[in-house]
Short mmCIF file of C-alpha atoms in Angstrom, two decimals:
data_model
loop_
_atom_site.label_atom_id
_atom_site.label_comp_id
_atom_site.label_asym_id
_atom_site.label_seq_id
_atom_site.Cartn_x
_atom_site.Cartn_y
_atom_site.Cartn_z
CA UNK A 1 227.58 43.83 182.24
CA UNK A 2 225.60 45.69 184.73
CA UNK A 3 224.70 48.72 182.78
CA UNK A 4 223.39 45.88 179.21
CA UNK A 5 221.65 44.13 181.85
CA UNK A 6 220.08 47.34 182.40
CA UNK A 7 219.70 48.78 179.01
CA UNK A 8 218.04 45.47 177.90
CA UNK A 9 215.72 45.97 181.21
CA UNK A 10 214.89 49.46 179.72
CA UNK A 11 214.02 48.43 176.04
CA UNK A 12 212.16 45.36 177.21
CA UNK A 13 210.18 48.17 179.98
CA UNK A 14 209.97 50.72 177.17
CA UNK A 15 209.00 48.77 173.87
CA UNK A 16 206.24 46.66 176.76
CA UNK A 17 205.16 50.11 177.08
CA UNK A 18 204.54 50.79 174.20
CA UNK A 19 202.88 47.87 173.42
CA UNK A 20 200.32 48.93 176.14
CA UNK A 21 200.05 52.23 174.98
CA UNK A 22 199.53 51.21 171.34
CA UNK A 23 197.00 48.72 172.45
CA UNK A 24 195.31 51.24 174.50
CA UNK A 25 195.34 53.18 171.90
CA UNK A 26 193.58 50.42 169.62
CA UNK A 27 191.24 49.97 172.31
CA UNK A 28 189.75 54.08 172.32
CA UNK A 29 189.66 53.73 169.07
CA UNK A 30 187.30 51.57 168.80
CA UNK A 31 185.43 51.94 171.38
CA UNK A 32 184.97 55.68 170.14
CA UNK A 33 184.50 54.11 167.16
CA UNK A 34 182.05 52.00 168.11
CA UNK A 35 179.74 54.92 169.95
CA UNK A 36 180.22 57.08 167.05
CA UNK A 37 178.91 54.44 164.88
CA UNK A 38 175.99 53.86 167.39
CA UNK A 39 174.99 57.54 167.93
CA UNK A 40 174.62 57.97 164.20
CA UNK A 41 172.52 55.31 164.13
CA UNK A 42 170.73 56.26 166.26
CA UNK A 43 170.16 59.67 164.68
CA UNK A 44 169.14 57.95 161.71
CA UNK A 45 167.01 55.79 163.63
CA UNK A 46 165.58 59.29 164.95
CA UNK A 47 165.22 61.04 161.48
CA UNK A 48 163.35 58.27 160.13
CA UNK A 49 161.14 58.01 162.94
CA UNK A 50 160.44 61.84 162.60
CA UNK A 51 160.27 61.93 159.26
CA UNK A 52 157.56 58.73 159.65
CA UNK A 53 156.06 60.75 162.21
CA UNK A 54 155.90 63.39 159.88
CA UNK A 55 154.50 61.41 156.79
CA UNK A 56 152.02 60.61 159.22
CA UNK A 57 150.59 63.91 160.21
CA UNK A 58 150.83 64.77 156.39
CA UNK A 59 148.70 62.01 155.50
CA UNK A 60 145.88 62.39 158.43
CA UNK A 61 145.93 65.88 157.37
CA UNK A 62 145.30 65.66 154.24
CA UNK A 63 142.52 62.65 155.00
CA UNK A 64 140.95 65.25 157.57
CA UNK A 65 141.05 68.85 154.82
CA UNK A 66 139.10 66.69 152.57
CA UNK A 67 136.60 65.46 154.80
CA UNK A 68 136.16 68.83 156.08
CA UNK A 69 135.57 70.15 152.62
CA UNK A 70 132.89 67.05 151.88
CA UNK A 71 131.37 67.80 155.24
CA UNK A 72 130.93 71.95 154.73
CA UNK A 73 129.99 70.87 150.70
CA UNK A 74 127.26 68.68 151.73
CA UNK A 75 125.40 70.48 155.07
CA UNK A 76 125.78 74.21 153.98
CA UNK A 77 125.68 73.53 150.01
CA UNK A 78 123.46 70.40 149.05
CA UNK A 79 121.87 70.96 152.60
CA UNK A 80 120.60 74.03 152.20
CA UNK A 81 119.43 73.73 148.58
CA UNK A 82 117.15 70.53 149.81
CA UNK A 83 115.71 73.01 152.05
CA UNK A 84 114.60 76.03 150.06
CA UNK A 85 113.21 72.85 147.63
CA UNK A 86 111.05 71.55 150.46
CA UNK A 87 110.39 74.89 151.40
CA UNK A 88 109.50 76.32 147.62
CA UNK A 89 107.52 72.90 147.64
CA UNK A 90 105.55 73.16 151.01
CA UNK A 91 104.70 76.34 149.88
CA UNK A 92 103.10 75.07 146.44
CA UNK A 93 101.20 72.42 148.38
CA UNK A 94 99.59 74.94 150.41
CA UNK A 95 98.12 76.16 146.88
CA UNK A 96 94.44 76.02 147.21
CA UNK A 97 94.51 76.07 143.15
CA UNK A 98 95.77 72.07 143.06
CA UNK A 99 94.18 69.19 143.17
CA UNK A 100 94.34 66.44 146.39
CA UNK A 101 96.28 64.31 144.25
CA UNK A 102 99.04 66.59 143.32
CA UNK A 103 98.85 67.61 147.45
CA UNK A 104 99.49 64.65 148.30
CA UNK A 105 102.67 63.82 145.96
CA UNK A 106 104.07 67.10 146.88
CA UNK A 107 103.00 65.99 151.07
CA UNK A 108 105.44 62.94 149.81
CA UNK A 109 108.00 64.89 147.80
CA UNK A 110 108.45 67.03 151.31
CA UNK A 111 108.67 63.78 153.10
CA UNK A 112 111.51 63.11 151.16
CA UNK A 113 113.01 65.70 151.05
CA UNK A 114 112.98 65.77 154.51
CA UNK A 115 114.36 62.51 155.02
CA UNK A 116 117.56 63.57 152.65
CA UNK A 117 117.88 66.86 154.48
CA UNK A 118 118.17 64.74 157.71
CA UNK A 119 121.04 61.73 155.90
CA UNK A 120 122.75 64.80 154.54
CA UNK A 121 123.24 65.86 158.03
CA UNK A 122 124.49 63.16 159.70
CA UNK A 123 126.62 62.37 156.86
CA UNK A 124 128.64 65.61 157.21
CA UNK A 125 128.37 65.03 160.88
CA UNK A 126 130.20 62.26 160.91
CA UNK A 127 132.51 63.64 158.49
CA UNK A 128 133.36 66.72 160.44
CA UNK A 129 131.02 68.02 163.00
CA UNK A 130 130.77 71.94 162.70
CA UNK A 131 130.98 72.41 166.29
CA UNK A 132 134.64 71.30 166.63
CA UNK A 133 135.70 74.54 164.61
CA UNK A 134 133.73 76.96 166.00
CA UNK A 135 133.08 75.73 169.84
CA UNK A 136 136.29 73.34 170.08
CA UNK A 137 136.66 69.90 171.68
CA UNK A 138 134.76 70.02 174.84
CA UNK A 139 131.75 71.29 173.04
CA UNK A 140 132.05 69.00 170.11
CA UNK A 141 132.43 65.57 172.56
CA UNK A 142 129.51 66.47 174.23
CA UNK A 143 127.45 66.62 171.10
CA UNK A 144 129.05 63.20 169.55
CA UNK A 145 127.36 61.78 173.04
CA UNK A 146 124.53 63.37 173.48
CA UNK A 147 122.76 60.71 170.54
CA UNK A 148 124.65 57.74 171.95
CA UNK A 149 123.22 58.02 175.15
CA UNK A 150 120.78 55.46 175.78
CA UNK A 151 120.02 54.78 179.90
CA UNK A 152 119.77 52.61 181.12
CA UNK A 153 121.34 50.40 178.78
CA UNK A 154 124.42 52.34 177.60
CA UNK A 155 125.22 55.84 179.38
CA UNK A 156 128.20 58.18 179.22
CA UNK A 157 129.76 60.24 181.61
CA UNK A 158 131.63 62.98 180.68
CA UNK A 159 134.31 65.02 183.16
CA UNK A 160 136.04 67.86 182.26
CA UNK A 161 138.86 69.46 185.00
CA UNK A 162 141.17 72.31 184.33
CA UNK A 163 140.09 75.00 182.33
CA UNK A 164 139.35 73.77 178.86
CA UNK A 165 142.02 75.65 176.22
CA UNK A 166 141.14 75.64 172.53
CA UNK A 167 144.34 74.06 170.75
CA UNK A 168 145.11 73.72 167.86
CA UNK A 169 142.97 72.20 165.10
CA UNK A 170 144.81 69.07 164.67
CA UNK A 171 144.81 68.00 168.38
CA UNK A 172 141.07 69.20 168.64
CA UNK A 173 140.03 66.59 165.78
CA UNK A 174 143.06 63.96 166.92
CA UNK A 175 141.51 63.69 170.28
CA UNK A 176 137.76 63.80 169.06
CA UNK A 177 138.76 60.83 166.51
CA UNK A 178 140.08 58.85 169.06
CA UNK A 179 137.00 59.66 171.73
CA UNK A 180 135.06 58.12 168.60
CA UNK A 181 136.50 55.78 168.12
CA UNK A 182 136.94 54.19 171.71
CA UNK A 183 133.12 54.78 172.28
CA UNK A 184 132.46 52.37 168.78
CA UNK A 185 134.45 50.04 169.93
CA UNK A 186 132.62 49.99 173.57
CA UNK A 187 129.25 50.02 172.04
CA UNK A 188 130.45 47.16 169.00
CA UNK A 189 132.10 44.80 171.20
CA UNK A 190 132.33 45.69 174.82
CA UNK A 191 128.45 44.43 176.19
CA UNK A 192 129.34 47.64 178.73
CA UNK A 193 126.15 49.68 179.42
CA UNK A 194 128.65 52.57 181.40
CA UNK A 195 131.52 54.64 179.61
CA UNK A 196 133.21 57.57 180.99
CA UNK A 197 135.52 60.13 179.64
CA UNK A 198 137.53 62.08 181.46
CA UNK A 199 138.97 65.19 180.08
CA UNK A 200 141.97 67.32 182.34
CA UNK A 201 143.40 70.18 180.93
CA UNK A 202 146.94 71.39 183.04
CA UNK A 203 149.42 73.86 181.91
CA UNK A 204 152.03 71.56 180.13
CA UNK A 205 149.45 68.62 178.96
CA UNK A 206 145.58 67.12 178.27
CA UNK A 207 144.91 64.11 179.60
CA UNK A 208 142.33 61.60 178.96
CA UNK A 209 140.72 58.98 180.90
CA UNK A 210 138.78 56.80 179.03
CA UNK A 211 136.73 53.76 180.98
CA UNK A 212 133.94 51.25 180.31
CA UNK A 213 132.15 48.46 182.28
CA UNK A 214 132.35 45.58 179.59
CA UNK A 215 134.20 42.59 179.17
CA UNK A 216 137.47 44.41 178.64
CA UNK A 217 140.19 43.30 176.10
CA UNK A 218 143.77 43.24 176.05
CA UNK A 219 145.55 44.87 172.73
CA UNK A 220 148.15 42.17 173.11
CA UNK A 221 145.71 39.37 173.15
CA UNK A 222 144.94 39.35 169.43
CA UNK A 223 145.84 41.13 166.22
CA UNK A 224 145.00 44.83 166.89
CA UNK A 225 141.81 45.75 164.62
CA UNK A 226 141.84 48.78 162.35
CA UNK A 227 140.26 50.93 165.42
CA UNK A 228 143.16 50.42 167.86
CA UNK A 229 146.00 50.85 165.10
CA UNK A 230 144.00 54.49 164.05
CA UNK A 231 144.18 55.19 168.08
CA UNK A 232 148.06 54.69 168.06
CA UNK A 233 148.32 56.55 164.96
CA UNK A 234 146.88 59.33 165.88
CA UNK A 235 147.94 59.67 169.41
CA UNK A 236 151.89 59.54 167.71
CA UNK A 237 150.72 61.91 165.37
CA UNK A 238 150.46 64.60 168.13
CA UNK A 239 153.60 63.59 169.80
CA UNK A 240 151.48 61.60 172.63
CA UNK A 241 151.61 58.52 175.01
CA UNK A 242 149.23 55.97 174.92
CA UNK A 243 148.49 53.48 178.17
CA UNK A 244 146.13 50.74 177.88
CA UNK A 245 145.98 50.14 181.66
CA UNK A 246 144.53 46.85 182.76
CA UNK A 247 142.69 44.47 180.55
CA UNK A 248 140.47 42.73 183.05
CA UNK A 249 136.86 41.28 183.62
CA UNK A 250 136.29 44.98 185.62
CA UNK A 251 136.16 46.43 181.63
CA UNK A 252 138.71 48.54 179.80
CA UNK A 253 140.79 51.37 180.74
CA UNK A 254 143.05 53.62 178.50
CA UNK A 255 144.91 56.50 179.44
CA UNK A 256 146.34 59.48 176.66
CA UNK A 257 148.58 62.47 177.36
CA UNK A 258 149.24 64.84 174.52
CA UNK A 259 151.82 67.31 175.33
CA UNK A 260 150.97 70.60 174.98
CA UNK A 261 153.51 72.61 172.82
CA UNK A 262 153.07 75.33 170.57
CA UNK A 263 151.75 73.82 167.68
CA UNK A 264 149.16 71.98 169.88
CA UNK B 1 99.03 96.55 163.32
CA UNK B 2 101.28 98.28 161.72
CA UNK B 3 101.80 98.59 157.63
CA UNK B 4 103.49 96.09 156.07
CA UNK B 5 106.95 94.41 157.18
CA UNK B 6 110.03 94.78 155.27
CA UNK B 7 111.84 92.18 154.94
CA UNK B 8 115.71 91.91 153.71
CA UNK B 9 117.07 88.38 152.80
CA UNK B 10 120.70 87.01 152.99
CA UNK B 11 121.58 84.15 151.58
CA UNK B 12 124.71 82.90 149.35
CA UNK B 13 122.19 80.58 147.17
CA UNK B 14 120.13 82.99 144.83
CA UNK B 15 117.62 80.18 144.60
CA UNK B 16 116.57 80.25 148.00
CA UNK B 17 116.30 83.62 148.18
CA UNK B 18 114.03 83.99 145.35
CA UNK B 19 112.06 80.90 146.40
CA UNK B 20 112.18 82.81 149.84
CA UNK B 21 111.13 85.75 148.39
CA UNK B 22 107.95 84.44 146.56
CA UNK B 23 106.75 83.15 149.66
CA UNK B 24 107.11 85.91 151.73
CA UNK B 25 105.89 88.05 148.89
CA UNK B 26 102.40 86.05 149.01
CA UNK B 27 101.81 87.52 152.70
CA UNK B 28 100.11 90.86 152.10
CA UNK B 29 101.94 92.17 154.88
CA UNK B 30 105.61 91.34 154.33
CA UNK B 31 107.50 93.17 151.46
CA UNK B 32 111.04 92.01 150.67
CA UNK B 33 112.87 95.13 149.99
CA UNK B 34 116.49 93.85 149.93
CA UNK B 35 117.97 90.58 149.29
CA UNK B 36 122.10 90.00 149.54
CA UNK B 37 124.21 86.93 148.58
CA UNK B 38 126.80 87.87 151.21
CA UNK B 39 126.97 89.91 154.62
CA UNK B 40 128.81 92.96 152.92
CA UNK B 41 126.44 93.11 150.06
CA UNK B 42 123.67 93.15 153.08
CA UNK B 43 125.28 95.56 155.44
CA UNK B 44 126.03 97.82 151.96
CA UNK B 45 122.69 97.92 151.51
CA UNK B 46 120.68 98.46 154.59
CA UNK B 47 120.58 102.39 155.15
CA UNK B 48 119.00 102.52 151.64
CA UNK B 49 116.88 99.20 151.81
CA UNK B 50 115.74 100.08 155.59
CA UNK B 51 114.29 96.49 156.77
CA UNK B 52 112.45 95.93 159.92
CA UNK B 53 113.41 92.53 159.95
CA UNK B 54 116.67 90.61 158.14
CA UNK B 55 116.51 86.76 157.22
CA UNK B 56 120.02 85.80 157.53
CA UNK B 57 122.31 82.79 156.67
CA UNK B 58 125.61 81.99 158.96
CA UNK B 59 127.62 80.30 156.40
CA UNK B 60 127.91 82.72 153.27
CA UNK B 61 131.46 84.15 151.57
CA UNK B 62 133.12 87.53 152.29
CA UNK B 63 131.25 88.25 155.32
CA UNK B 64 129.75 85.33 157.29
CA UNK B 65 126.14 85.61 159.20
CA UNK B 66 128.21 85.75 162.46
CA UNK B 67 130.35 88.62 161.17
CA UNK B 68 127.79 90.74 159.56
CA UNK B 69 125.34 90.41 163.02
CA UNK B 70 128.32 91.79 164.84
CA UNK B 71 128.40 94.85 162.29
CA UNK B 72 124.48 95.21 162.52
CA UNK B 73 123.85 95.35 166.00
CA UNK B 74 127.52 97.43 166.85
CA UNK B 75 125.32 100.06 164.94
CA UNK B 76 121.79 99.50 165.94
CA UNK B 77 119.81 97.52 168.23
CA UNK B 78 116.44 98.33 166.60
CA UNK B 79 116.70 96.24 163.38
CA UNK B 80 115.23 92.73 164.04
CA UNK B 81 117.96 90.06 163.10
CA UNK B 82 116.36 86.00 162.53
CA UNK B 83 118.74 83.69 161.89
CA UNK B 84 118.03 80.81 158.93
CA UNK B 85 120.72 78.31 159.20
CA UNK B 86 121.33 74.58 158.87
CA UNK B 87 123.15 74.56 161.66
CA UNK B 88 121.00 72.88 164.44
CA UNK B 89 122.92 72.39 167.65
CA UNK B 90 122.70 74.22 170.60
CA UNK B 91 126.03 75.50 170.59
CA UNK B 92 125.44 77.75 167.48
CA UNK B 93 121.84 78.98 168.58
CA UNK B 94 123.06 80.06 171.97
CA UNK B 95 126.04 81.99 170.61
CA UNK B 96 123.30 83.51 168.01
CA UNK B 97 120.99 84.74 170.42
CA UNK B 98 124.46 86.44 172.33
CA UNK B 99 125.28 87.77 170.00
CA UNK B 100 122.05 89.70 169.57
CA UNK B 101 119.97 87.81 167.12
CA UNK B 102 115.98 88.37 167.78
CA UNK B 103 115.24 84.35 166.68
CA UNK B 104 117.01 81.67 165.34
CA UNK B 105 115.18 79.15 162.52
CA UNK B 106 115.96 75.54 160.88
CA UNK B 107 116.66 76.30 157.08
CA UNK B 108 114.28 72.98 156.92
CA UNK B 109 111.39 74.13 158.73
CA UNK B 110 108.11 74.72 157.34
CA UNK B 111 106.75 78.31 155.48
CA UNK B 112 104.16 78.72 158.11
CA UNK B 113 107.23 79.03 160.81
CA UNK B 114 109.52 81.52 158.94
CA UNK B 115 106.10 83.66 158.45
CA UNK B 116 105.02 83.39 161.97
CA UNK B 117 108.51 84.09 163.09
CA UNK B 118 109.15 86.94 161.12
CA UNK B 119 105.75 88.35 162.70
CA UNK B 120 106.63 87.64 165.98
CA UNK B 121 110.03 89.08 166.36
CA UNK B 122 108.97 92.11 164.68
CA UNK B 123 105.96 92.67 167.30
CA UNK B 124 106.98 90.52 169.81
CA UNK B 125 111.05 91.11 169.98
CA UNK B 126 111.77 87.61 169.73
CA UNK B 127 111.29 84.26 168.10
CA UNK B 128 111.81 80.92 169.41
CA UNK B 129 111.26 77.85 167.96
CA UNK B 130 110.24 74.39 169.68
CA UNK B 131 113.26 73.47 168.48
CA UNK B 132 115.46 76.37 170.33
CA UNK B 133 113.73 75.72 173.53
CA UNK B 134 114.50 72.37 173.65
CA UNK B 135 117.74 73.43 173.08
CA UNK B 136 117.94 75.41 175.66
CA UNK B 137 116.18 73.52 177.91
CA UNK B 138 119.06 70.76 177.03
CA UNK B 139 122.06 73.49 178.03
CA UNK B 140 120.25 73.58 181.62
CA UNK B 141 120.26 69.75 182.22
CA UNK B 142 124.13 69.99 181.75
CA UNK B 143 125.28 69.60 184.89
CA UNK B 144 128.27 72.04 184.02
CA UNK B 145 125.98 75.01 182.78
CA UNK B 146 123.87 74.60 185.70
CA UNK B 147 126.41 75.14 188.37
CA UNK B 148 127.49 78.36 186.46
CA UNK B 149 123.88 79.42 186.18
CA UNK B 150 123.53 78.89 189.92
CA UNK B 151 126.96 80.24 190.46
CA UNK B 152 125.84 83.94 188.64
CA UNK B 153 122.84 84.41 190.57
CA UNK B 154 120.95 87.03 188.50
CA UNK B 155 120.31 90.28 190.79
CA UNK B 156 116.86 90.52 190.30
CA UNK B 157 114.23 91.86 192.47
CA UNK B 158 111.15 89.87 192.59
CA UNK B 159 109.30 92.58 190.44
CA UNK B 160 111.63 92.09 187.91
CA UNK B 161 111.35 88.50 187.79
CA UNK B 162 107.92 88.85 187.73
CA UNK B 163 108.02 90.99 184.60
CA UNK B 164 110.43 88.74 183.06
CA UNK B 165 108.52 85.66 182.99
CA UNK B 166 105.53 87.96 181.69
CA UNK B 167 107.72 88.58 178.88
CA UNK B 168 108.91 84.91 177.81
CA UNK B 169 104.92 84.26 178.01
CA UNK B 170 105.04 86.44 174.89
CA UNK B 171 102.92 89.29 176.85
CA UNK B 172 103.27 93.11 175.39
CA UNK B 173 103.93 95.76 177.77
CA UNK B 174 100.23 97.28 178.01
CA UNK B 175 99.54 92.93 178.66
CA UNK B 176 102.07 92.76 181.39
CA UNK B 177 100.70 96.38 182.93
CA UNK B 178 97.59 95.21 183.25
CA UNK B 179 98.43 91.82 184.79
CA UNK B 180 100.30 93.37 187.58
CA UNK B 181 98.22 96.58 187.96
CA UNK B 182 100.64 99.20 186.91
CA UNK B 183 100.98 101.48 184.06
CA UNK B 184 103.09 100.54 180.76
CA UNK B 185 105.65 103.48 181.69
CA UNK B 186 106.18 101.87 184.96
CA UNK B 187 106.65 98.27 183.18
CA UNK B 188 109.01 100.07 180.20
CA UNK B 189 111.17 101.02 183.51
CA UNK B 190 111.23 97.39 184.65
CA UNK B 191 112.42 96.27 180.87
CA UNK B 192 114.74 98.60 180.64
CA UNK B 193 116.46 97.86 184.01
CA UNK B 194 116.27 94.03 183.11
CA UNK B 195 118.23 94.09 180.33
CA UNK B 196 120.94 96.76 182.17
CA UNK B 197 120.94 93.79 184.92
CA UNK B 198 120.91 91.23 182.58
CA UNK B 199 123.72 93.00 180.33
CA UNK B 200 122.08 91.22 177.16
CA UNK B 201 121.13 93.67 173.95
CA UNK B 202 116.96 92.54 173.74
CA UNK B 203 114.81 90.49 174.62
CA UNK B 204 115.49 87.52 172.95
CA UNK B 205 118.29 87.71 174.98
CA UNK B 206 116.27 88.35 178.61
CA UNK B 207 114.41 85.06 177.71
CA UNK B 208 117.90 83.35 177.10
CA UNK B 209 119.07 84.95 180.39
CA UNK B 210 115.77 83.62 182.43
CA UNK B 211 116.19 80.10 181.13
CA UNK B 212 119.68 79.87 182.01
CA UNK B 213 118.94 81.16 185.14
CA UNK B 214 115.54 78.92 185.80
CA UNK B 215 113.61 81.49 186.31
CA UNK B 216 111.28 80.30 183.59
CA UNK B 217 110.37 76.53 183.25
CA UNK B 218 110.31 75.86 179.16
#
C-alpha cells in the first residue's frame, strides 16, 4: 500500500509539474509574443515616421529648388535686362537731338524702370537671398536684419559663438526660414521693440536662441498658426529639437538644436 | 591723357552688351574692342583683344565673373577689372574687391557712372561708388568686423599711413609727392611696400584695407 500511496504521490507531483511547466510555458510565449508584436510595431511606427520625415524633406526641397530657380530667373535674368533698358534709355535722354517732352517721358520711363528694378529685387530676395549660397547662414541673417532694424522702436541683436561652419544647403536655408519666420511673427504680433538671436556653433550641434520683449504666447494656448507649424516642420526636417521655453508676460523664448551629422 | 581706352565687355545678355557698347562707343575716348557672353569666351579672347579695362558680369554660364577674375589676375595684375553686377550687398562687393577687382558697379546705375568709373580705374587704379562706401562703411559698424580689424593691427609706419590716405583721396603719385615734399620715386617705394604690408593685389584693395582698418574715415 505504501509504495501506490507513493506512486500516486509521484504522478499527482509529476503531472502538477507539468502543469506548471506547460503553463510557464504558455506564459513565455506570450509574453515573447507580446514584445515581438510590440517591437514590430514599433518599427513600423519608426518607418513611417522616417519615411514621413522623409516625404517631408522631399517636399521642402522641392518647394525651396523652385524658389531658388524663380529667385536667380528674376534678379540676374529679368533684373538685369531692366537695367541695360534704363541704361540704353538714360542714355537716349541725354540726347541733345530730342525734344523736353520726349526727356521728360523717358526721365519717367527711367523712373519706372527703376522702381521695377528695385520690386524685382526684393522679390527674389525674399525668395532666396543670394548671399545664403555664396556667404552661408551667418552672412545671410545678418542681411535679412539689417532692413528690419528700426531703433528705437524694434532692434535686433544678433550673437554668433563658436566658429561659424558652412553646412549643408538644406540646414543653411532650414535655419534662415525659421529665423524669418520667428522675426514676422515678433514684428506681426508680439508689440516687442527688442529681438535677439543667438547663434552657437559646437562640434556635434548649432544651437539657436531666439528671444523677444513682447507679450509672449504660448503654442499650446491656441491653434498653432501656419508660422509655428512651418517652424516644427522644418526643424523635424533636419532631424532637430524644438523648445518653446516659457510663455510669459517677460516675451517669448524658443530654443533649436540641429544635430550636426554628415549630411548637415 | 593717354589715347583712347579699350574697353572689353562681358556679359551673358547680348542686349546689354550692345546697348553697353553704343554708349561707351559715344565717348571719343573709350573703344570697345572685345565683348564676351561668358568668362571663357572673355579670357579666350584677351591676348588678342588687349583691353585696358574689362566690364564684367558675376553671374554668366561656363565661367562665372568670380571664376574668370581669378584666371585674369593669376596672370596679370595690370589689366583693370570693374565689376557690373546686380548683386548689391556688401558681402559680394567685399569678396570682389579681394579678389582683385579695380571697382565694383550697380548694373542699375546711371551711364554717367559706368563712364566715370571706367576713367577712373584706368587712371586712378580704382573705382568706388557711393554705394560701395557705404558698404563698407556698414562692414566697420559690425561690431564683429571691427574687433578683427582692431585685432590685425596693420604694421604701418606713420609715413605709410600717410601715403595711404593720400591715395583713397584719389591723389596720383606726382599729387601725393608734392603734398609731402618728396619725390614720386620715393612715394612709388611707399606704394609698393603698402601693398607688400597690406598683402592685397592694388589699390582698390589698399583703400579696402585702410577702411577696414579705420585709417580712413569714408
Amino acid at each position: 500500500m505504501g509504495t501506490q500511496e507513493s506512486d500516486i504521490i509521484l504522478i499527482f507531483i509529476s503531472s502538477a509539474l507539468i502543469t506548471v511547466i506547460l503553463a510557464s510555458l504558455v506564459v513565455v510565449f506570450v509574453v515573447v509574443y507580446q514584445k515581438r508584436n510590440v517591437a514590430q510595431r514599433l518599427q513600423l511606427q519608426e518607418l513611417e515616421n522616417s519615411r514621413q520625415r522623409e516625404m517631408l524633406q522631399a517636399t521642402i526641397e522641392g518647394q525651396e529648388r523652385e524658389r531658388k530657380r524663380l529667385a536667380k530667373d528674376l534678379h540676374d535674368g529679368i533684373g538685369s535686362l531692366l537695367s541695360g533698358l534704363k541704361l540704353n534709355l538714360s542714355h537716349q535722354q541725354r540726347n541733345p537731338e530730342i525734344s523736353n517732352d520726349q526727356a521728360t517721358f523717358l526721365a519717367d520711363a527711367c523712373e519706372m524702370i527703376q522702381e521695377s528694378i528695385s520690386a524685382v529685387r526684393a522679390v527674389s530676395h525674399n525668395l532666396l537671398p543670394a548671399t545664403l549660397e555664396s556667404f552661408g547662414l551667418v552672412q545671410a541673417l545678418k542681411e535679412c536684419i539689417e532692413p528690419l532694424q528700426k531703433p528705437p522702436s524694434f532692434s535686433i541683436h544678433l550673437g554668433i559663438s563658436g566658429e561659424p561652419l558652412r553646412l549643408s544647403h538644406e540646414a543653411e536655408l532650414g535655419m534662415l526660414r525659421v529665423v524669418q519666420e520667428l522675426l514676422n511673427n515678433t514684428i506681426r504680433h508680439a508689440q516687442a521693440n527688442q529681438a535677439g538671436i543667438t547663434l552657437e556653433f559646437t562640434s556635434t550641434n548649432i544651437q539657436l536662441l531666439y528671444i523677444d520683449n513682447g507679450i509672449g504666447f504660448s503654442p499650446d494656448d491656441r491653434q498653432p498658426g501656419l508660422g509655428i507649424k512651418n517652424i516644427y516642420s522644418r526643424i523635424e526636417a533636419l532631424g532637430g529639437e524644438i523648445n518653446f521655453k516659457h510663455q510669459s508676460a517677460n516675451g517669448f523664448s524658443v530654443s533649436i538644436q540641429i544635430p550636426l551629422t554628415s549630411s548637415t | 591723357m593717354k589715347s583712347e581706352i579699350r574697353i572689353a565687355l562681358a556679359d551673358d545678355h547680348r542686349l546689354i552688351r550692345s546697348g553697353m557698347k553704343s554708349i561707351l562707343n559715344s565717348c571719343s575716348d573709350f573703344k570697345v574692342v572685345q565683348e564676351a557672353a561668358n568668362g571663357q569666351e572673355l579670357l579666350d579672347g584677351l591676348t588678342e583683344a588687349k583691353p585696358d579695362v574689362i566690364l564684367l558680369d558675376l553671374e554668366m554660364p561656363v565661367l562665372t565673373g568670380k571664376e574668370a577674375l581669378e584666371m585674369i589676375r593669376k596672370e596679370s595684375e595690370q589689366i583693370k577689372v570693374l565689376i557690373l553686377t546686380m548683386h548689391q550687398s556688401k558681402a559680394f562687393i567685399v569678396q570682389m574687391m579681394e579678389l582683385g577687382a579695380n571697382g565694383y558697379l550697380v548694373k542699375d546705375c546711371d551711364p554717367e557712372e559706368v563712364i566715370a568709373a571706367i576713367e577712373k580705374v584706368y587712371h586712378h587704379d580704382y573705382y568706388f561708388s557711393e554705394k560701395v562706401s557705404l558698404a563698407m562703411l556698414g562692414g566697420i559698424t559690425d561690431p564683429a568686423l571691427k574687433a578683427t580689424a582692431m585685432l590685425k593691427s596693420h604694421g604701418l609706419n606713420e609715413r605709410e599711413v600717410e601715403v595711404l590716405r593720400l591715395i583713397c583721396e584719389e591723389k596720383t603719385t606726382p599729387e601725393i609727392g608734392e603734398a609731402l615734399f618728396l619725390s614720386p620715386k620715393t612715394i612709388e617705394g611707399y606704394r609698393k611696400s603698402l601693398l607688400e604690408k597690406s598683402g592685397v593685389r592694388n589699390m582698390a584693395g589698399l583703400v579696402l584695407f585702410a577702411v577696414k582698418h579705420g585709417l580712413v574715415e569714408v
